[in-house]
CSV table of N, CA and C in Angstrom, one decimal:
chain,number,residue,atom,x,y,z
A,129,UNK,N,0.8,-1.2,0.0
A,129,UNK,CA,0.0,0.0,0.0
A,129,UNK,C,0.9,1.2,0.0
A,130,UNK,N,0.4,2.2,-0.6
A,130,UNK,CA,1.5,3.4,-0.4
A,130,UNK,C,0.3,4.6,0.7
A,131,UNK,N,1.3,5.2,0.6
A,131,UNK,CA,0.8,6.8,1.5
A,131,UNK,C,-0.5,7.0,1.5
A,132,UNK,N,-1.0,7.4,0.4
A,132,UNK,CA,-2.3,7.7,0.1
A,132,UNK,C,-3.1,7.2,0.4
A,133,UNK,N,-2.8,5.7,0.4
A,133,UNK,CA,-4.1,4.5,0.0
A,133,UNK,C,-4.2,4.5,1.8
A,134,UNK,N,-3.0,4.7,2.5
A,134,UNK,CA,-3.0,4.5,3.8
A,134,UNK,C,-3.6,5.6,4.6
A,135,UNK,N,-3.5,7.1,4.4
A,135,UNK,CA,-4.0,7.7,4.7
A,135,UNK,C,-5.5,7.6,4.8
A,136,UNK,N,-5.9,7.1,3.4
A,136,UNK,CA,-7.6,7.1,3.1
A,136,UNK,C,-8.0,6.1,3.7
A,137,UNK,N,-7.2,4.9,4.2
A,137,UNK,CA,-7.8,3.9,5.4
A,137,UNK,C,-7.9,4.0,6.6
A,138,UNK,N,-7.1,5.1,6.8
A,138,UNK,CA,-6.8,5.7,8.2
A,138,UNK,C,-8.4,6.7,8.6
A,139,UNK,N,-8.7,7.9,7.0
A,139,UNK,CA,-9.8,7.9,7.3
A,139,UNK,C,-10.9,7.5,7.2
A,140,UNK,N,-11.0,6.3,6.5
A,140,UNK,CA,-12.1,5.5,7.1
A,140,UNK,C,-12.4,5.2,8.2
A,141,UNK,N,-11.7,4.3,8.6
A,141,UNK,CA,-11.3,4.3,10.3
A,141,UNK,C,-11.7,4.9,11.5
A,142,UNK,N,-11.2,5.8,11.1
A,142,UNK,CA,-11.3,7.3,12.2
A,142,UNK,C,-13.4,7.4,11.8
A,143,UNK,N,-13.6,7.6,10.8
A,143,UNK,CA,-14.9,7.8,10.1
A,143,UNK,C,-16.2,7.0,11.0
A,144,UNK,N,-15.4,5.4,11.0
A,144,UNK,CA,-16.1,4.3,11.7
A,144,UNK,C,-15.9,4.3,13.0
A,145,UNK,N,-14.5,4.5,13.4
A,145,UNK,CA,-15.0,4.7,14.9
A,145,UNK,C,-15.6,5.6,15.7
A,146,UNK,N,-16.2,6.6,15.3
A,146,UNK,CA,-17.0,8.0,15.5
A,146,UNK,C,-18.1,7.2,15.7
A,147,UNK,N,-18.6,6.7,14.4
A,147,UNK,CA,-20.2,5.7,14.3
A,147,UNK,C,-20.4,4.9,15.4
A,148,UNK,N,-19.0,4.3,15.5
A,148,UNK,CA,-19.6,2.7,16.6
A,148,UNK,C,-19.7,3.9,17.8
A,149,UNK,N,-19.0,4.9,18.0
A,149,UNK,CA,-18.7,5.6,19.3
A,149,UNK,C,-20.5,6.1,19.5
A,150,UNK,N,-21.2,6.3,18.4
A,150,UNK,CA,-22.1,7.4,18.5
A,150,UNK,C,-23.5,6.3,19.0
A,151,UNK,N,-23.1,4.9,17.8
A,151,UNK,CA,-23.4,3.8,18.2
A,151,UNK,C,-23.9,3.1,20.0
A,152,UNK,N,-22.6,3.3,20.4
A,152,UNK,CA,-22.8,2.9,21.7
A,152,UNK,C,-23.2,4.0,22.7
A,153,UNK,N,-23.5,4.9,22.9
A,153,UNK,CA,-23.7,6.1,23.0
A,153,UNK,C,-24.8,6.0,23.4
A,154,UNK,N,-25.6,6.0,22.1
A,154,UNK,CA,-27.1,5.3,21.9
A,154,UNK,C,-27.8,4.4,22.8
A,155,UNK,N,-27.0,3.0,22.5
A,155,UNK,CA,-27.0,2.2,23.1
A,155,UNK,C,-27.0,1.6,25.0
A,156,UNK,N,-26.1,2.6,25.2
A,156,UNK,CA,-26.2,2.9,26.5
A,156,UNK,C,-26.9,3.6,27.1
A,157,UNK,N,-28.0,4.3,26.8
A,157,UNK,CA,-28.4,4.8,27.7
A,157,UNK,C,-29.9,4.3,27.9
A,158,UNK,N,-29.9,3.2,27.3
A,158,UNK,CA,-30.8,2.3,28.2
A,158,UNK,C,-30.7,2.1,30.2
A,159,UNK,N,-29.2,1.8,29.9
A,159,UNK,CA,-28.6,1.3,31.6
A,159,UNK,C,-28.4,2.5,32.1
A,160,UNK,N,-28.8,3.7,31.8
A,160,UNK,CA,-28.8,4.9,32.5
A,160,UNK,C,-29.7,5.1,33.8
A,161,UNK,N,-30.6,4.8,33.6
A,161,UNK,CA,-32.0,4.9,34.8
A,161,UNK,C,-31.3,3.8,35.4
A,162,UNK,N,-31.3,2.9,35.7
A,162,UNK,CA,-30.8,1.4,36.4
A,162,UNK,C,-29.9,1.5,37.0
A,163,UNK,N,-28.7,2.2,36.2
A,163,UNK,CA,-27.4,2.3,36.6
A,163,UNK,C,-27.0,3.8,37.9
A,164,UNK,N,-28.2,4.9,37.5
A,164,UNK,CA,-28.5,6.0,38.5
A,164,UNK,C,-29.0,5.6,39.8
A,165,UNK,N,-30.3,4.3,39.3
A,165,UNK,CA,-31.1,3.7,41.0
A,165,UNK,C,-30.1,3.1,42.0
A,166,UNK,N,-28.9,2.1,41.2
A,166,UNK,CA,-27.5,1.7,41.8
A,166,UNK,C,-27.0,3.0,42.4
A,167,UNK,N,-26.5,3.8,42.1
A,167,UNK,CA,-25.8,4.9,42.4
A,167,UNK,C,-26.4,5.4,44.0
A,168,UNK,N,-27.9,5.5,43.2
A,168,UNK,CA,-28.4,6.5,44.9
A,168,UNK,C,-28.8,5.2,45.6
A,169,UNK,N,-28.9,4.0,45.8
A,169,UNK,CA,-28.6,3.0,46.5
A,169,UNK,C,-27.5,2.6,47.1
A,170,UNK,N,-26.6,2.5,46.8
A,170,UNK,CA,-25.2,2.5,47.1
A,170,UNK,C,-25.0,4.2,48.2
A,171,UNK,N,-25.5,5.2,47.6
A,171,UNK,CA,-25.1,6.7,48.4
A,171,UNK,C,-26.2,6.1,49.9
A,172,UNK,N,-27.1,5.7,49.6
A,172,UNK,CA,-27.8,5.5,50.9
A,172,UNK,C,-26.9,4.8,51.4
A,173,UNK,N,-26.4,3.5,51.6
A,173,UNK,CA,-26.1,2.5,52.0
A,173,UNK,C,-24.8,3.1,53.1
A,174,UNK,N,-23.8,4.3,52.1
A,174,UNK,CA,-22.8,4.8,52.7
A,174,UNK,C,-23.6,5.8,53.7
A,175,UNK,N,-24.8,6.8,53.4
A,175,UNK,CA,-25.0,7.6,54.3
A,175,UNK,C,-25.1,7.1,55.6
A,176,UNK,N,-25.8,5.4,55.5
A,176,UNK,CA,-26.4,4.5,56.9
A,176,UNK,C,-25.2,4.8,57.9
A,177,UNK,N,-24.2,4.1,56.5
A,177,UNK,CA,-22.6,3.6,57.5
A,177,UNK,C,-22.3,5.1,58.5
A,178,UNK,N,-22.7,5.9,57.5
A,178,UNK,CA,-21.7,7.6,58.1
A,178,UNK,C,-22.7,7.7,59.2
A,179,UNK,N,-24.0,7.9,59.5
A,179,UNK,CA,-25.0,8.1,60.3
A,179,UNK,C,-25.6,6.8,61.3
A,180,UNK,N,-25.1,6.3,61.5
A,180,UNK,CA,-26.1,5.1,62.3
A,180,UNK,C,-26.7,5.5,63.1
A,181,UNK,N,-26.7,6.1,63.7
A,181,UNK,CA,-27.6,6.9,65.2
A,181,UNK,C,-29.2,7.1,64.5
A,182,UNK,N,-29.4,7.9,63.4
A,182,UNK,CA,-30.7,8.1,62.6
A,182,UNK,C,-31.8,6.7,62.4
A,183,UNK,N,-30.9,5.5,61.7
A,183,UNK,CA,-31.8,4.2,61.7
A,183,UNK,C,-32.1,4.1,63.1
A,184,UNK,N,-31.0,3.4,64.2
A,184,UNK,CA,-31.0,3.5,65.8
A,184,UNK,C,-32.0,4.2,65.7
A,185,UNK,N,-32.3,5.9,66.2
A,185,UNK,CA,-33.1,5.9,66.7
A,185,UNK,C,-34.6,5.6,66.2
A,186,UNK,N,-34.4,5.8,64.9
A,186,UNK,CA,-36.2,5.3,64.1
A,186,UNK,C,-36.9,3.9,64.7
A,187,UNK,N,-35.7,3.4,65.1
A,187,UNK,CA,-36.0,1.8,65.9
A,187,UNK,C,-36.4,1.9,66.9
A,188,UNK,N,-35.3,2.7,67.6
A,188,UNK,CA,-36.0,3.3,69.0
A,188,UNK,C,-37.5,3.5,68.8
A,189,UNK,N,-37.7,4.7,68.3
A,189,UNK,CA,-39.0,5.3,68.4
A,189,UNK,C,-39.6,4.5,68.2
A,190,UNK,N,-39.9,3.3,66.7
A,190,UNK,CA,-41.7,2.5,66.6
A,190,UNK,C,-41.2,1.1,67.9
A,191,UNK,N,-40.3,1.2,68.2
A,191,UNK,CA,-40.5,-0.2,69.5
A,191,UNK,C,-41.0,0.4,70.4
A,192,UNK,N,-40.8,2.0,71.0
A,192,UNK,CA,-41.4,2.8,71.8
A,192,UNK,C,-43.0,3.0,71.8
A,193,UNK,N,-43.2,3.0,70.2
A,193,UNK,CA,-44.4,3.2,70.0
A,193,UNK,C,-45.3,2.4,69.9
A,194,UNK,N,-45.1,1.5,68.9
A,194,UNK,CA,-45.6,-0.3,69.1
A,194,UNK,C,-44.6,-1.1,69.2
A,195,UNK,N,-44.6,-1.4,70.1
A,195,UNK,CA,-43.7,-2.6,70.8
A,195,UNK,C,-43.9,-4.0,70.6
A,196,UNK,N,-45.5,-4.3,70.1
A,196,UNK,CA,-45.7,-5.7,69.8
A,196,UNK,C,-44.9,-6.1,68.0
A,197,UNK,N,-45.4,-4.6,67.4
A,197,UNK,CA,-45.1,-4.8,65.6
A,197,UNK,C,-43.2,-4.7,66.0
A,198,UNK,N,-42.6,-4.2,66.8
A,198,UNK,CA,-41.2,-4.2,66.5
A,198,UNK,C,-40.8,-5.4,66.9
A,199,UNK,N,-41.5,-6.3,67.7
A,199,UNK,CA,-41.1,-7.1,68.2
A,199,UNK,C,-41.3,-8.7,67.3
A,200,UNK,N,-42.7,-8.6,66.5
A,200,UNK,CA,-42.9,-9.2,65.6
A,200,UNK,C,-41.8,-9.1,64.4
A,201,UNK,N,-41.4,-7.8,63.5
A,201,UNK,CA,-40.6,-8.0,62.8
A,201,UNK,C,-38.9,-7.9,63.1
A,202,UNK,N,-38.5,-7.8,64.3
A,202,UNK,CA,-37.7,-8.2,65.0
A,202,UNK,C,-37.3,-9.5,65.0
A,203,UNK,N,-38.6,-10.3,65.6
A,203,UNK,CA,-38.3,-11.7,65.3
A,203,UNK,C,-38.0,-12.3,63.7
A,204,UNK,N,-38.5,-11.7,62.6
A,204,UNK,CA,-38.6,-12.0,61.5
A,204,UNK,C,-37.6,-11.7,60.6
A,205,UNK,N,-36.6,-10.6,61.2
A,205,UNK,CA,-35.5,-10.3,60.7
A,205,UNK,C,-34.3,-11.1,61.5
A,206,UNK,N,-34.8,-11.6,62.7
A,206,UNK,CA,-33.5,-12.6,63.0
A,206,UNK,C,-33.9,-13.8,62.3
A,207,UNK,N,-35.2,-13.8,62.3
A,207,UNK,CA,-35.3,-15.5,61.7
A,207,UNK,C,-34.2,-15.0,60.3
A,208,UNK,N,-34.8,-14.4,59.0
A,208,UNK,CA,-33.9,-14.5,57.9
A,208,UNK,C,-32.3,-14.0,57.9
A,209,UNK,N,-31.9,-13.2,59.3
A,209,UNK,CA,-30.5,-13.0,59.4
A,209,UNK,C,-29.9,-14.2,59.9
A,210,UNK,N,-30.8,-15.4,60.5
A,210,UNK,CA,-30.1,-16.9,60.5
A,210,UNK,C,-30.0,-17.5,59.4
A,211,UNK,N,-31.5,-17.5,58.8
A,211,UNK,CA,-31.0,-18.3,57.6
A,211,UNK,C,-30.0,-17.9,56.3
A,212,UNK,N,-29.6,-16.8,56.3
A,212,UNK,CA,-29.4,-16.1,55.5
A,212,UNK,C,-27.5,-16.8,55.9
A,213,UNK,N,-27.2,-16.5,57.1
A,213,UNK,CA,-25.7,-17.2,57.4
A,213,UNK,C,-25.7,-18.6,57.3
A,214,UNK,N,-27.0,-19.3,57.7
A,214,UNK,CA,-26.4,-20.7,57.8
A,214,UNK,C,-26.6,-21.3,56.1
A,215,UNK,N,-27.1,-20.3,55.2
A,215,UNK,CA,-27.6,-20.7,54.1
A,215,UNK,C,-25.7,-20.6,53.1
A,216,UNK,N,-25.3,-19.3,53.8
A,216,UNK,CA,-23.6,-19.1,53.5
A,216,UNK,C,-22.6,-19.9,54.1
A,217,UNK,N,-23.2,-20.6,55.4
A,217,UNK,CA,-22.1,-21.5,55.8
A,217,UNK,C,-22.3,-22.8,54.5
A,218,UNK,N,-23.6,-23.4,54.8
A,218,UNK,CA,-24.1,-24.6,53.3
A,218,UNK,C,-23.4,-24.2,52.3
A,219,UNK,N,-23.3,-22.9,51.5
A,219,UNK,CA,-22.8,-23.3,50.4
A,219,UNK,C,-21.2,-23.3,50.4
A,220,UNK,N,-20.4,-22.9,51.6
A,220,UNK,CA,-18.9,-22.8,51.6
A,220,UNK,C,-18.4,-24.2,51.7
A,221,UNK,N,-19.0,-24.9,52.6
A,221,UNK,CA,-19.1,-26.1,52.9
A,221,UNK,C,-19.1,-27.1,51.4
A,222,UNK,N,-20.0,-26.9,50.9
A,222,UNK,CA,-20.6,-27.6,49.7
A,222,UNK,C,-19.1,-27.7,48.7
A,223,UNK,N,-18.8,-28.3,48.2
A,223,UNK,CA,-17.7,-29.0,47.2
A,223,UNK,C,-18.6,-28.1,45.8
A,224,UNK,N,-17.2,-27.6,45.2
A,224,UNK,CA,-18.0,-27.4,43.3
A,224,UNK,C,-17.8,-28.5,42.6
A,225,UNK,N,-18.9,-28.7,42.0
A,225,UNK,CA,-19.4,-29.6,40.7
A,225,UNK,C,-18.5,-28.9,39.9
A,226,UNK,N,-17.6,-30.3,39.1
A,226,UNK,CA,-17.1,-29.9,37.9
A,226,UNK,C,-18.3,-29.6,36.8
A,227,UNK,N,-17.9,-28.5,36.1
A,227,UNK,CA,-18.8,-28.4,34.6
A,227,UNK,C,-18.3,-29.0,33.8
A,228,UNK,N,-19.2,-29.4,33.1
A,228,UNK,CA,-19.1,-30.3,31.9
A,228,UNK,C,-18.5,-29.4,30.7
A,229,UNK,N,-17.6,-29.6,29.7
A,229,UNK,CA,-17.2,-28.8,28.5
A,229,UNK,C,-18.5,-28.5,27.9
């Protein structure tokens, strides 16, 4: 190939990767909304860690207020925060199955 022929492939190139760029572009901003709900899910999650006193006392208050409903879902969140570990011990425990090719 000489100069020219190389240049002009060069701007093709350049031509097409603009496309696929504008391409995906497009394409992405499907996962925009989904990917923003992650975002402010995640910012809560860190505000919890920065603030714990706020949840604490919300807990405070409805056990203060009804004491039988905090006490009921109390129980219902230890029951699934058991199962939830012993469900992680099972699978650590558990051997991996080879996959088949």
């Amino acid at each position: 190939m000489n100069n020219d022929e190389l240049i002009e492939r060069q701007q093709r190139l350049l031509v097409r990767s603009a496309q696929l760029r504008l391409i995906l572009a497009d394409q992405a901003q499907v996962l925009q909304k989904p990917l923003a709900m992650a975002d402010q899910a995640q910012s809560g999650v860190q505000w919890l860690y920065r603030n714990p006193l706020w949840p604490l006392g919300a807990l405070a208050l409805v056990a203060l207020v009804r004491p039988r409903r905090a006490m009921a879902w109390g129980g219902r969140l230890w029951w699934a925060w058991k199962t939830l570990k012993q469900t992680q011990k099972w699978l650590t425990k558990r051997p991996l199955q080879k996959q088949l090719p």
